[in-house]
Short mmCIF file of C-alpha atoms in Angstrom, two decimals:
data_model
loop_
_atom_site.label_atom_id
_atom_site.label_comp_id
_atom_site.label_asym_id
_atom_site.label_seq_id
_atom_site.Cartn_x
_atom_site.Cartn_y
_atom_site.Cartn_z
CA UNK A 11 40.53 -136.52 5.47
CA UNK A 12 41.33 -133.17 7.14
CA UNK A 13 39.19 -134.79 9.81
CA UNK A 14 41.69 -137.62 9.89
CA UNK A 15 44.74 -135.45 10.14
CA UNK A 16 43.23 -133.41 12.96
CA UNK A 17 42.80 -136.24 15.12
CA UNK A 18 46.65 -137.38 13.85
CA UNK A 19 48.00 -134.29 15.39
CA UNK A 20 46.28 -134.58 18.63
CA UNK A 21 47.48 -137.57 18.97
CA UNK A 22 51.16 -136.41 18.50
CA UNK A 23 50.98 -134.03 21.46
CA UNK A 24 49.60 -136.03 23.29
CA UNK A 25 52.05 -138.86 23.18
CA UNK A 26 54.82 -135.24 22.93
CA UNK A 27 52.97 -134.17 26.30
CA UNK A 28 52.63 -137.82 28.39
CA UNK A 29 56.55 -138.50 27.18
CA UNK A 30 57.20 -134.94 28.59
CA UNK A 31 56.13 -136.65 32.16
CA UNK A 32 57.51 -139.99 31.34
CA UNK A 33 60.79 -138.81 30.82
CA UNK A 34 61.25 -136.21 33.69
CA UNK A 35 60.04 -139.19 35.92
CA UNK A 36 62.97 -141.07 34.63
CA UNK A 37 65.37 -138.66 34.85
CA UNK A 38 64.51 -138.16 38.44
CA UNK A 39 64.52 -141.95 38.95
CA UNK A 40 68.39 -142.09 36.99
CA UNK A 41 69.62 -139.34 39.37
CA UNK A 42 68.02 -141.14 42.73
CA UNK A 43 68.66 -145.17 41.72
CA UNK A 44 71.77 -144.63 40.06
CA UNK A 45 74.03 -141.49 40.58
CA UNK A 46 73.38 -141.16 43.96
CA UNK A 47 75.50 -143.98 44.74
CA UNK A 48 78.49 -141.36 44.18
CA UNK A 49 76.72 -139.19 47.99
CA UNK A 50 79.73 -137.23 47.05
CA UNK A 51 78.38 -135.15 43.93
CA UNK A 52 75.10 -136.51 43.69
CA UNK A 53 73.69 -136.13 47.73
CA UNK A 54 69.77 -136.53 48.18
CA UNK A 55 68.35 -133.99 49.98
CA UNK A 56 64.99 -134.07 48.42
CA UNK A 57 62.11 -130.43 48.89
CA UNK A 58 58.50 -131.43 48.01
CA UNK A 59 57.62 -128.02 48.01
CA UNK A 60 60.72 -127.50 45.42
CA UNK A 61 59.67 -130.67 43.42
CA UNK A 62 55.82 -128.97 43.17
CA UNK A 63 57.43 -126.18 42.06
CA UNK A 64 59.71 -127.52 39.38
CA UNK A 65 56.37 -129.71 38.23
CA UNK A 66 54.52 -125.87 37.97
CA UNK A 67 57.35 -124.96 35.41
CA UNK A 68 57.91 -127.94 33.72
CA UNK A 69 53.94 -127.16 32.71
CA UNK A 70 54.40 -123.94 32.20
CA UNK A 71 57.27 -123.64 29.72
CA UNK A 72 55.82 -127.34 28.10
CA UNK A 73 52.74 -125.02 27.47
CA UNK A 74 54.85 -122.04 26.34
CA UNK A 75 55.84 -123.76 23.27
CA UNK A 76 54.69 -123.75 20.34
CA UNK A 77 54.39 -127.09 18.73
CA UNK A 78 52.54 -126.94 16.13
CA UNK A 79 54.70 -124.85 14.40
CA UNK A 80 57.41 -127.00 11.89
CA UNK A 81 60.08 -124.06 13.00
CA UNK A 82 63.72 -124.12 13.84
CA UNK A 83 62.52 -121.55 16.27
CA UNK A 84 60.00 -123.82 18.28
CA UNK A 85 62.75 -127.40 17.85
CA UNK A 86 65.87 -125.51 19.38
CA UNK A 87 63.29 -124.37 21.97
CA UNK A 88 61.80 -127.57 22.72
CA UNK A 89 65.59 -128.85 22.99
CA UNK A 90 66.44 -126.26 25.43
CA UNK A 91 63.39 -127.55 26.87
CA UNK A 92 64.24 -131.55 26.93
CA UNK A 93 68.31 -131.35 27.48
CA UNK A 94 67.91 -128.42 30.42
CA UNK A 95 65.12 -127.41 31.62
CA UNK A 96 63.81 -130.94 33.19
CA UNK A 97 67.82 -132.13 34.10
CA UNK A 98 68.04 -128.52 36.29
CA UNK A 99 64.58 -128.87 37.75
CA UNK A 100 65.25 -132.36 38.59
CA UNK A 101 68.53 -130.84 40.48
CA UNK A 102 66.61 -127.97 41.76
CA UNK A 103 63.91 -130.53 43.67
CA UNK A 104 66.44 -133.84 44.69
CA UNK A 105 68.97 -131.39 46.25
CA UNK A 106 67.01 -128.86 47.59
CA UNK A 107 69.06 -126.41 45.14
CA UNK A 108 68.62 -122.40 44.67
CA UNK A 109 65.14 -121.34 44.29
CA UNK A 110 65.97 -117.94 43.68
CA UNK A 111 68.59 -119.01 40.42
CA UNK A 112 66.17 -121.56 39.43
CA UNK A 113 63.03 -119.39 39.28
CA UNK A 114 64.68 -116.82 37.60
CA UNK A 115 66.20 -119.16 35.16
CA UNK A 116 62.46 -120.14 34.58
CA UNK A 117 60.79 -117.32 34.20
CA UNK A 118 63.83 -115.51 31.79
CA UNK A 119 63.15 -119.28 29.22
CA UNK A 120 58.98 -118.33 29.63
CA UNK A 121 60.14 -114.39 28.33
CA UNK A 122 62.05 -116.09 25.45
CA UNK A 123 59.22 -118.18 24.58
CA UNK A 124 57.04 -115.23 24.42
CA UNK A 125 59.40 -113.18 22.14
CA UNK A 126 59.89 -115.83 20.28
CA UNK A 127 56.25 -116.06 19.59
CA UNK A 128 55.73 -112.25 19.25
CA UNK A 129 58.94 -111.05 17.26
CA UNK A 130 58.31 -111.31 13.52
CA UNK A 131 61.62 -113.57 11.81
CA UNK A 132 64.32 -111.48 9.67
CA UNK A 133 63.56 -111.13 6.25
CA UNK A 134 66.42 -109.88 4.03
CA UNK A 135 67.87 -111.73 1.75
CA UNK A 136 71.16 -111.24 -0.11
CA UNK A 137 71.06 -110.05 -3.74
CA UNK A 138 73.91 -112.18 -4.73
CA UNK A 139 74.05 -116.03 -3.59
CA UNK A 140 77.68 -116.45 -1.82
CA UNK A 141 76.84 -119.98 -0.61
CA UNK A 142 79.04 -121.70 -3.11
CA UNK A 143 82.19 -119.43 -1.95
CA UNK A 144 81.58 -119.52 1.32
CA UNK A 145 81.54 -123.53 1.48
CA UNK A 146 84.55 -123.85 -0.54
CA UNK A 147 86.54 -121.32 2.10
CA UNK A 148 85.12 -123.95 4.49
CA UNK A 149 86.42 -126.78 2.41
CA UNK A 150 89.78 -124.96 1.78
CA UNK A 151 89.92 -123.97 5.57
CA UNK A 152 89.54 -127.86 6.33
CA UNK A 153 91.98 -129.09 4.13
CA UNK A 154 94.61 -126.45 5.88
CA UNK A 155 93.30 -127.45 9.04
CA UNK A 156 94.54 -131.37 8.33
CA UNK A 157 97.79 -130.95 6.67
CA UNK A 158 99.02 -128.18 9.69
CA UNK A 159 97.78 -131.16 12.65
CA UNK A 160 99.56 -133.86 10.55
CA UNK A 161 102.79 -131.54 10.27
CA UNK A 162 102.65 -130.46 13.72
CA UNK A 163 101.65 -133.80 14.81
CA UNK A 164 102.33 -136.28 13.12
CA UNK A 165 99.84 -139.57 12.64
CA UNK A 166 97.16 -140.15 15.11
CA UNK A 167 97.42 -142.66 17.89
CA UNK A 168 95.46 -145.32 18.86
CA UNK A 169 94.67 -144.64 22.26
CA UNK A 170 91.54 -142.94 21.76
CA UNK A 171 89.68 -146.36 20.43
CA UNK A 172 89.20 -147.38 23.78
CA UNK A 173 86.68 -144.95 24.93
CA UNK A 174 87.60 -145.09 28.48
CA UNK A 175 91.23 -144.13 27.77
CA UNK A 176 90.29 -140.30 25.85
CA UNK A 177 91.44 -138.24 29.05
CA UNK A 178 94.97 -139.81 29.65
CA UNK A 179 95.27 -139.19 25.69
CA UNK A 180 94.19 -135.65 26.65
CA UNK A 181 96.14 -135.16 30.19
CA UNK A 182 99.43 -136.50 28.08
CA UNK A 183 99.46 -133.16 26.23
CA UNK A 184 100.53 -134.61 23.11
CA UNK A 185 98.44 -132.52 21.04
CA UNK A 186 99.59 -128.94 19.92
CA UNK A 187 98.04 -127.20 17.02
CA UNK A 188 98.44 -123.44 18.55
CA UNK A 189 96.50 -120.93 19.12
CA UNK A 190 95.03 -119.56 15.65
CA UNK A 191 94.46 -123.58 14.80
CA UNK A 192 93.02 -124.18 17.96
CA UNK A 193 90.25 -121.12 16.89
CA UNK A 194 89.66 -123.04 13.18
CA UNK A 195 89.47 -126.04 15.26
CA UNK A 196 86.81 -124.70 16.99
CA UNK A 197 84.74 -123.45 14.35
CA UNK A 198 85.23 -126.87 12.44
CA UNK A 199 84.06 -129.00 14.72
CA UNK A 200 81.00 -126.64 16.83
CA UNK A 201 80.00 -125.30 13.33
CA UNK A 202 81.15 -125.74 10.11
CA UNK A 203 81.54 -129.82 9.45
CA UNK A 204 77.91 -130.34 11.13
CA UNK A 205 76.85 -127.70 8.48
CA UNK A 206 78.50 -129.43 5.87
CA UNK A 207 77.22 -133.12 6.48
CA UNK A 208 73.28 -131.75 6.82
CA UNK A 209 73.57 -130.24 3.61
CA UNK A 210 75.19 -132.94 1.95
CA UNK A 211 72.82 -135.41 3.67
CA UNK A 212 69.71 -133.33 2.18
CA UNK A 213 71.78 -133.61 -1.26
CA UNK A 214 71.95 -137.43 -1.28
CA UNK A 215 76.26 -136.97 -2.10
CA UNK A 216 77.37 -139.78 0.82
CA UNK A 217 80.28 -139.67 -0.82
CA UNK A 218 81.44 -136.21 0.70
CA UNK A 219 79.18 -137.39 3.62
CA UNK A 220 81.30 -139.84 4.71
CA UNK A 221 84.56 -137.70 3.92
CA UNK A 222 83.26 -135.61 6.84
CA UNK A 223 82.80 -137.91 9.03
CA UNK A 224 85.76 -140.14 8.18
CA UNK A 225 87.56 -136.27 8.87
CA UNK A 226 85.89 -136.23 12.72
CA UNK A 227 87.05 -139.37 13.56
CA UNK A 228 90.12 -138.53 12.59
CA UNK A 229 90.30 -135.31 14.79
CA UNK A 230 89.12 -137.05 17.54
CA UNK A 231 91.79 -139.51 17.53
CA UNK A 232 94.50 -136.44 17.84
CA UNK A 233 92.00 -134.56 20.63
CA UNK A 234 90.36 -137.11 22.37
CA UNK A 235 87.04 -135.31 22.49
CA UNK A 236 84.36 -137.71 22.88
CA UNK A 237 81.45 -135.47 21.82
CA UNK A 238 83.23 -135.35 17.98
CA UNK A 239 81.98 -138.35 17.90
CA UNK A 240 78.68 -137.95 19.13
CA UNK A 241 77.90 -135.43 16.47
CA UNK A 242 78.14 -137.41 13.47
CA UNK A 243 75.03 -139.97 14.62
CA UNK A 244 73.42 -136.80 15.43
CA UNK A 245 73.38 -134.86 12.47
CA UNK A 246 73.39 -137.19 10.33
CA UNK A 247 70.36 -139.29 12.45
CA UNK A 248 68.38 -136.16 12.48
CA UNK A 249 68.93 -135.79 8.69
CA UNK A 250 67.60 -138.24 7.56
CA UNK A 251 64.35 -138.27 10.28
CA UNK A 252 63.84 -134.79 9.01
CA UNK A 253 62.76 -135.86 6.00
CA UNK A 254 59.27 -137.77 7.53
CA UNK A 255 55.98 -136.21 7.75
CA UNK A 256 56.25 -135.60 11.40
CA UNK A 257 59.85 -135.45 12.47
CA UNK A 258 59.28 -132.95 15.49
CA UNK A 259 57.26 -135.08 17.34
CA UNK A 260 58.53 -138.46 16.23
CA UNK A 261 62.93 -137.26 17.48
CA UNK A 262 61.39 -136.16 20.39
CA UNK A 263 59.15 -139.04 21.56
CA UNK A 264 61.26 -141.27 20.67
CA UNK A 265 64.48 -139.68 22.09
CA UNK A 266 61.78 -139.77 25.68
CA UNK A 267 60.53 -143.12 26.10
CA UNK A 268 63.67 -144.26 24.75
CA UNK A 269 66.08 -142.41 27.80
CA UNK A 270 63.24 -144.02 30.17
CA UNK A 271 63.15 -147.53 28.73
CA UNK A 272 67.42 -147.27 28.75
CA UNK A 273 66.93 -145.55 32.96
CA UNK A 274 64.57 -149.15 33.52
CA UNK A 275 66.82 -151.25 31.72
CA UNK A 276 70.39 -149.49 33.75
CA UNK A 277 68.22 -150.43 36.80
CA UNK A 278 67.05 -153.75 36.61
CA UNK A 279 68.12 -155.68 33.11
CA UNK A 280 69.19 -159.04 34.21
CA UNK A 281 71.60 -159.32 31.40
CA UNK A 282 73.75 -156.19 29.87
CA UNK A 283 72.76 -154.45 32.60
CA UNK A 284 76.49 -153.09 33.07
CA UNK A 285 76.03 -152.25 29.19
CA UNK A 286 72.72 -150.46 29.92
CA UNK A 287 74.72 -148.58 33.13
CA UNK A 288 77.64 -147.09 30.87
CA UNK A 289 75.71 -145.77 28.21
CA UNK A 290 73.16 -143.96 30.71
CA UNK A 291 76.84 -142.36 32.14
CA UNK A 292 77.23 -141.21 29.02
CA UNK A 293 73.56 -139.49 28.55
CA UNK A 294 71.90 -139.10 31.47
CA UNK A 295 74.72 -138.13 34.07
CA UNK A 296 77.52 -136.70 31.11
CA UNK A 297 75.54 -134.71 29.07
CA UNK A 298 72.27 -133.74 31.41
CA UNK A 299 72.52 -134.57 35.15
CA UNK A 300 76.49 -133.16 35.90
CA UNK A 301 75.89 -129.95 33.51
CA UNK A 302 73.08 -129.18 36.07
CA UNK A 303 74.61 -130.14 38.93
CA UNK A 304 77.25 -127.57 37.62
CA UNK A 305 74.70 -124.68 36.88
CA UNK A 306 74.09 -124.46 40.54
CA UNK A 307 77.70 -125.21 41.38
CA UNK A 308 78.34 -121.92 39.26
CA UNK A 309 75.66 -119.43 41.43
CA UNK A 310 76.65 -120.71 44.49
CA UNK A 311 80.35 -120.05 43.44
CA UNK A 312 79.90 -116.38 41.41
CA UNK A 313 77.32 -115.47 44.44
CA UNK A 314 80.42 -115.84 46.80
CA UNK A 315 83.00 -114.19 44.67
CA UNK A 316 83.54 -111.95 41.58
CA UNK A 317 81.55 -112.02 38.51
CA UNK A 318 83.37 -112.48 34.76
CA UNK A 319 81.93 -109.06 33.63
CA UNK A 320 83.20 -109.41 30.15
CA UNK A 321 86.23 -111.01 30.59
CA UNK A 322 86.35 -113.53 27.73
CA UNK A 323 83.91 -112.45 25.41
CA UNK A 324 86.36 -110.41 23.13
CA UNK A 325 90.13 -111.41 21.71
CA UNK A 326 92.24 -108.76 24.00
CA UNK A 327 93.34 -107.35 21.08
CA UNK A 328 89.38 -105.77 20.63
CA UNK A 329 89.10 -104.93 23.70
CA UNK A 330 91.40 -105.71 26.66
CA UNK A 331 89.34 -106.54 29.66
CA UNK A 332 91.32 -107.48 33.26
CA UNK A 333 90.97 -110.76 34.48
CA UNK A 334 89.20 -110.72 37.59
CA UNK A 335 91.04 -114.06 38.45
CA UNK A 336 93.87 -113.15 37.42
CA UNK A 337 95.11 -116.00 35.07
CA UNK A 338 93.22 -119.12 37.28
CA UNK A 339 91.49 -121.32 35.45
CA UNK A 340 87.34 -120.72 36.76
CA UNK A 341 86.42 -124.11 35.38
CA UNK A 342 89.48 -125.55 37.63
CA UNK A 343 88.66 -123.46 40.52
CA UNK A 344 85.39 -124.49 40.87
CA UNK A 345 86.35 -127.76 40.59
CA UNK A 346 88.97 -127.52 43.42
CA UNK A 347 86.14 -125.95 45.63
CA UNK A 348 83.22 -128.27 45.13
CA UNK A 349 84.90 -131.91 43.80
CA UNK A 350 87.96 -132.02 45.30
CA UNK A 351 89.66 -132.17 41.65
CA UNK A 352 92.32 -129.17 40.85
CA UNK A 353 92.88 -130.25 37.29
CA UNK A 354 89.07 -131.35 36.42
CA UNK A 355 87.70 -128.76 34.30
CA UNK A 356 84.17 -128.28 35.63
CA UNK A 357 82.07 -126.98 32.95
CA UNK A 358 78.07 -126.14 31.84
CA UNK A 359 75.88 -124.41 29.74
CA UNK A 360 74.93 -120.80 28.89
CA UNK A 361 71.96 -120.55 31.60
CA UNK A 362 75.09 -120.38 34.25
CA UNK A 363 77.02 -118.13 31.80
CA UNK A 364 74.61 -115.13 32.33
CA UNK A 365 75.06 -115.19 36.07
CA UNK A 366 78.54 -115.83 35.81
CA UNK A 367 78.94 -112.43 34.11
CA UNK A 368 76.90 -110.29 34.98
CA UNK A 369 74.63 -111.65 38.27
CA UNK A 370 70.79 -111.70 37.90
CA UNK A 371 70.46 -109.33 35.18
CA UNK A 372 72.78 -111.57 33.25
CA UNK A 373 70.18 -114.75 33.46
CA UNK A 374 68.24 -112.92 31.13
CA UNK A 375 70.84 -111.44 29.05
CA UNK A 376 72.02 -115.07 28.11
CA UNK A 377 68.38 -116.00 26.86
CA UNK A 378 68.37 -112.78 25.11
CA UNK A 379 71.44 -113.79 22.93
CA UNK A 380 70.05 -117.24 22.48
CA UNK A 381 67.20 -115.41 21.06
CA UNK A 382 68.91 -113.75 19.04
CA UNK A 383 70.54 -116.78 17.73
CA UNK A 384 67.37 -118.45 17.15
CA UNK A 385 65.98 -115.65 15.14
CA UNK A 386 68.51 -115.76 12.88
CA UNK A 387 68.37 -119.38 12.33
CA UNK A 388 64.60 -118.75 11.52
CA UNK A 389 65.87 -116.71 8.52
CA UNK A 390 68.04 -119.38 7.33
CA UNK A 391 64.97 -121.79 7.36
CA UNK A 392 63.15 -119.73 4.58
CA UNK A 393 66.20 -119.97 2.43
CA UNK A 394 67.64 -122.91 3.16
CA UNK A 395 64.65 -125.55 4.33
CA UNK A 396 63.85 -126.29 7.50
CA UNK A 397 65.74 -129.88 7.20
CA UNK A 398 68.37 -128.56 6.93
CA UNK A 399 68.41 -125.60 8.98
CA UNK A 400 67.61 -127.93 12.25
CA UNK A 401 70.30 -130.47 11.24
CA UNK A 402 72.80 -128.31 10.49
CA UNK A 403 72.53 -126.71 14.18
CA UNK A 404 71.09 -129.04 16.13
CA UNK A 405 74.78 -130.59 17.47
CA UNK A 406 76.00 -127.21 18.40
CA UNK A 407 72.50 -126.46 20.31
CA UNK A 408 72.42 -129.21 21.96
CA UNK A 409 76.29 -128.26 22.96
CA UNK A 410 74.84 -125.69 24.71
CA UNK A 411 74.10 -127.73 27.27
CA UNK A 412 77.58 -127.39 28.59
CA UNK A 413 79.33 -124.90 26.65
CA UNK A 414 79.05 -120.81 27.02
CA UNK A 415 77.34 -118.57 24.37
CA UNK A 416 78.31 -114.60 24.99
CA UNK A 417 82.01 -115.77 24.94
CA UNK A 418 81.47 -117.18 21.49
CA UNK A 419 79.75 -115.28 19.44
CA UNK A 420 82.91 -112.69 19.07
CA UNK A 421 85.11 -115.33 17.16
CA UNK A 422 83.49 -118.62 18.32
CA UNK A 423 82.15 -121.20 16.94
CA UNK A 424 78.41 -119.65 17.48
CA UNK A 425 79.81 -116.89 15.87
CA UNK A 426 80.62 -119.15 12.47
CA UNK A 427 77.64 -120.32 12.94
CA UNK A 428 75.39 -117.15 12.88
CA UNK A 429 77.78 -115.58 9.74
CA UNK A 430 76.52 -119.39 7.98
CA UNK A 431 73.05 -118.57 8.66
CA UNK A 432 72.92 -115.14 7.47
CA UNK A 433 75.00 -116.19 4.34
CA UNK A 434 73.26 -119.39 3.22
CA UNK A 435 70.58 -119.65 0.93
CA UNK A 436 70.24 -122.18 -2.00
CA UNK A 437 69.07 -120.64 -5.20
CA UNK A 438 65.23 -119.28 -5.09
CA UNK A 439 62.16 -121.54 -6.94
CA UNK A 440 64.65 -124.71 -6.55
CA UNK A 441 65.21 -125.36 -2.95
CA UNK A 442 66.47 -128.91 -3.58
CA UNK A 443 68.80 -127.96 -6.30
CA UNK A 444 72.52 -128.07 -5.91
CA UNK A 445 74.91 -125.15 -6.07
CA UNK A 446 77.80 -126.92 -5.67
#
């Protein structure tokens, strides 16, 4: 039997490993079949010795990881892994990007893999559960946050159910909620709800489930903000698939072969084909291929010109720091300078943020922080379960992908979520009961 489940779990890395391939192949295919149609922001101007490289990496850091391990730790990695890593070093190859930003990139993931695997997890653990009064703040908090959009707003329009119609619902600027509600916004959406839903998932209460997400469709109707809605199929998809035997393996295989067999069917479907084409704009250029295009967008644009420093990163009223742009919008500016587009904000993920800020050194202060992130979450896990530790934080992970991480963890939504994960715990020698 042990025999059995030996040869079971070879079997799943293998399949993890060859979709590994499979799906940087496809990426790489996506980016050359179908984006580069746009020569604009997608130009071919393909290295071999950079694509060898990026292949030397991509082995590497696959190898880095730990997956045997059933770990928050070693799934947040492995996303890091799957929704950056490959879309950069697919960049990095077809566009003959920095080899100096993307080396160093590399190498500063490998150092976090090896910490990761070295530093022992946190292991305190309150005397007194505050769970339950912590999640009814957070249901208190969300009930406030409604009734001050509805009286500042009124209902919701309609415009945002058409999908292709979100940004003139956004460029109208009919949606004010201020600055403090902007902040509990924030937290809501990157932290709190996505908390909520995973545990009430693992609970089997649907009812409150589907409160939640009746409450993000909702706010995305006021904001617009297509990823609200992205999160609900995500936490609550990953849920549920956390429950099976072999879930690491199985969201990750699946989520592989599935982006290649979607790349195929965007390229040559003879039917649905322009079906096929949109939803690949939503994955594979939205959420992977334009973030990395934007990573080297932002070193080419910081080497040229000042850094942040730590503009950002606290409220002024902390500690005032001077604006090295005095007012501009970066995203906007950047935009302006590389796409032609003044009022596009061009945005992407914390492995630009480091370099941003503070230049090389900064690369590997930004994994540091996601570290420390991750080791936290790893204390949650032995209090909490591992189901719902991932779920909980996989949405605002994955976020990372095109959001910052320094500037939020002083009154962010990553800072939310790190005071949730060293606050949580369900009640000791019942992990499935209910405290609520």
């Amino acid at each position: 039997m042990k025999q059995n489940v030996a040869i079971y779990n070879d079997y799943k890395r293998i399949m993890l490993f060859l979709g590994m391939i499979v799906y940087k192949f496809a990426t790489e295919w996506g980016y050359y079949f179908i984006l580069s149609a746009d020569k604009v922001t997608y130009p071919v101007n393909f290295s071999i010795g950079k694509y060898i490289n990026g292949w030397m990496w991509c082995l590497i850091l696959f190898l880095g990881i730990r997956h045997e391990k059933r770990e928050a730790s070693v799934f947040m990695l492995y996303l890091l892994y799957v929704s950056q890593v490959i879309p950069i070093t697919c960049v990095y190859a077809l566009r003959n990007e920095s080899a100096i930003y993307y080396n160093l990139t590399c190498f500063a993931i490998l150092n976090a893999e090896l910490i990761l695997g070295w530093v022992e997890d946190l292991q305190f653990k309150w005397k007194n559960n505050y769970s339950k009064y912590m999640i009814w703040v957070f249901i208190i908090a969300l009930v406030f946050l409604l009734i001050k959009i509805f009286r500042g707003n009124g209902f919701p329009t309609l415009i945002a159910l058409n999908i292709y119609k979100v940004y003139e619902l956004r460029d109208s600027g009919s949606f004010q909620l201020g600055k403090y509600g902007s902040y509990l916004l924030n937290w809501m959406i990157g932290a709190i709800i996505p908390f909520l839903i995973a545990r009430y998932v693992n609970e089997k209460n649907y009812i409150r489930t589907a409160l939640l997400c009746a409450t993000v469709f909702i706010l995305y109707l006021y904001t617009g903000h297509k990823s609200y809605l992205f999160s609900i199929p995500l936490v609550i998809g990953c849920s549920f698939w956390m429950k099976k035997k072999y879930p690491y393996e199985e969201i990750y295989i699946s989520f592989m072969y599935g982006f290649t067999v979607l790349v195929v069917l965007a390229c040559f479907s003879p039917i649905l084909k322009e079906l096929f084409s949109k939803i690949y704009y939503l994955i594979g250029r939205r959420v992977l291929l334009f973030s990395a295009v934007n990573k080297f967008k932002f070193y080419d644009f910081f080497t040229l010109n000042k850094k942040l420093g730590l503009y950002g990163i606290f409220p002024r009223w902390i500690l005032p720091v001077t604006d090295p742009y005095n007012g501009q919008v970066v995203e906007k500016i950047i935009a302006a300078t590389y796409y032609n587009k003044p009022d596009m904000y061009c945005n992407t993920g914390f492995l630009a943020e480091g370099y941003a800020r503070f230049g090389y050194i900064g690369i590997f202060a930004g994994m540091y922080f996601y570290i420390l992130v991750v080791k936290i979450m790893s204390r949650m896990q032995k209090y909490a379960g591992y189901e719902v530790t991932v779920s909980a934080f996989v949405y605002p992970m994955l976020m990372l992908t095109d959001s910052f991480l320094m500037d939020s963890l002083v009154l962010g939504k990553y800072w939310v979520m790190v005071m949730i994960m060293l606050i949580y715990q369900k009640k000791m020698g019942d992990m499935r009961k209910k405290i609520v």
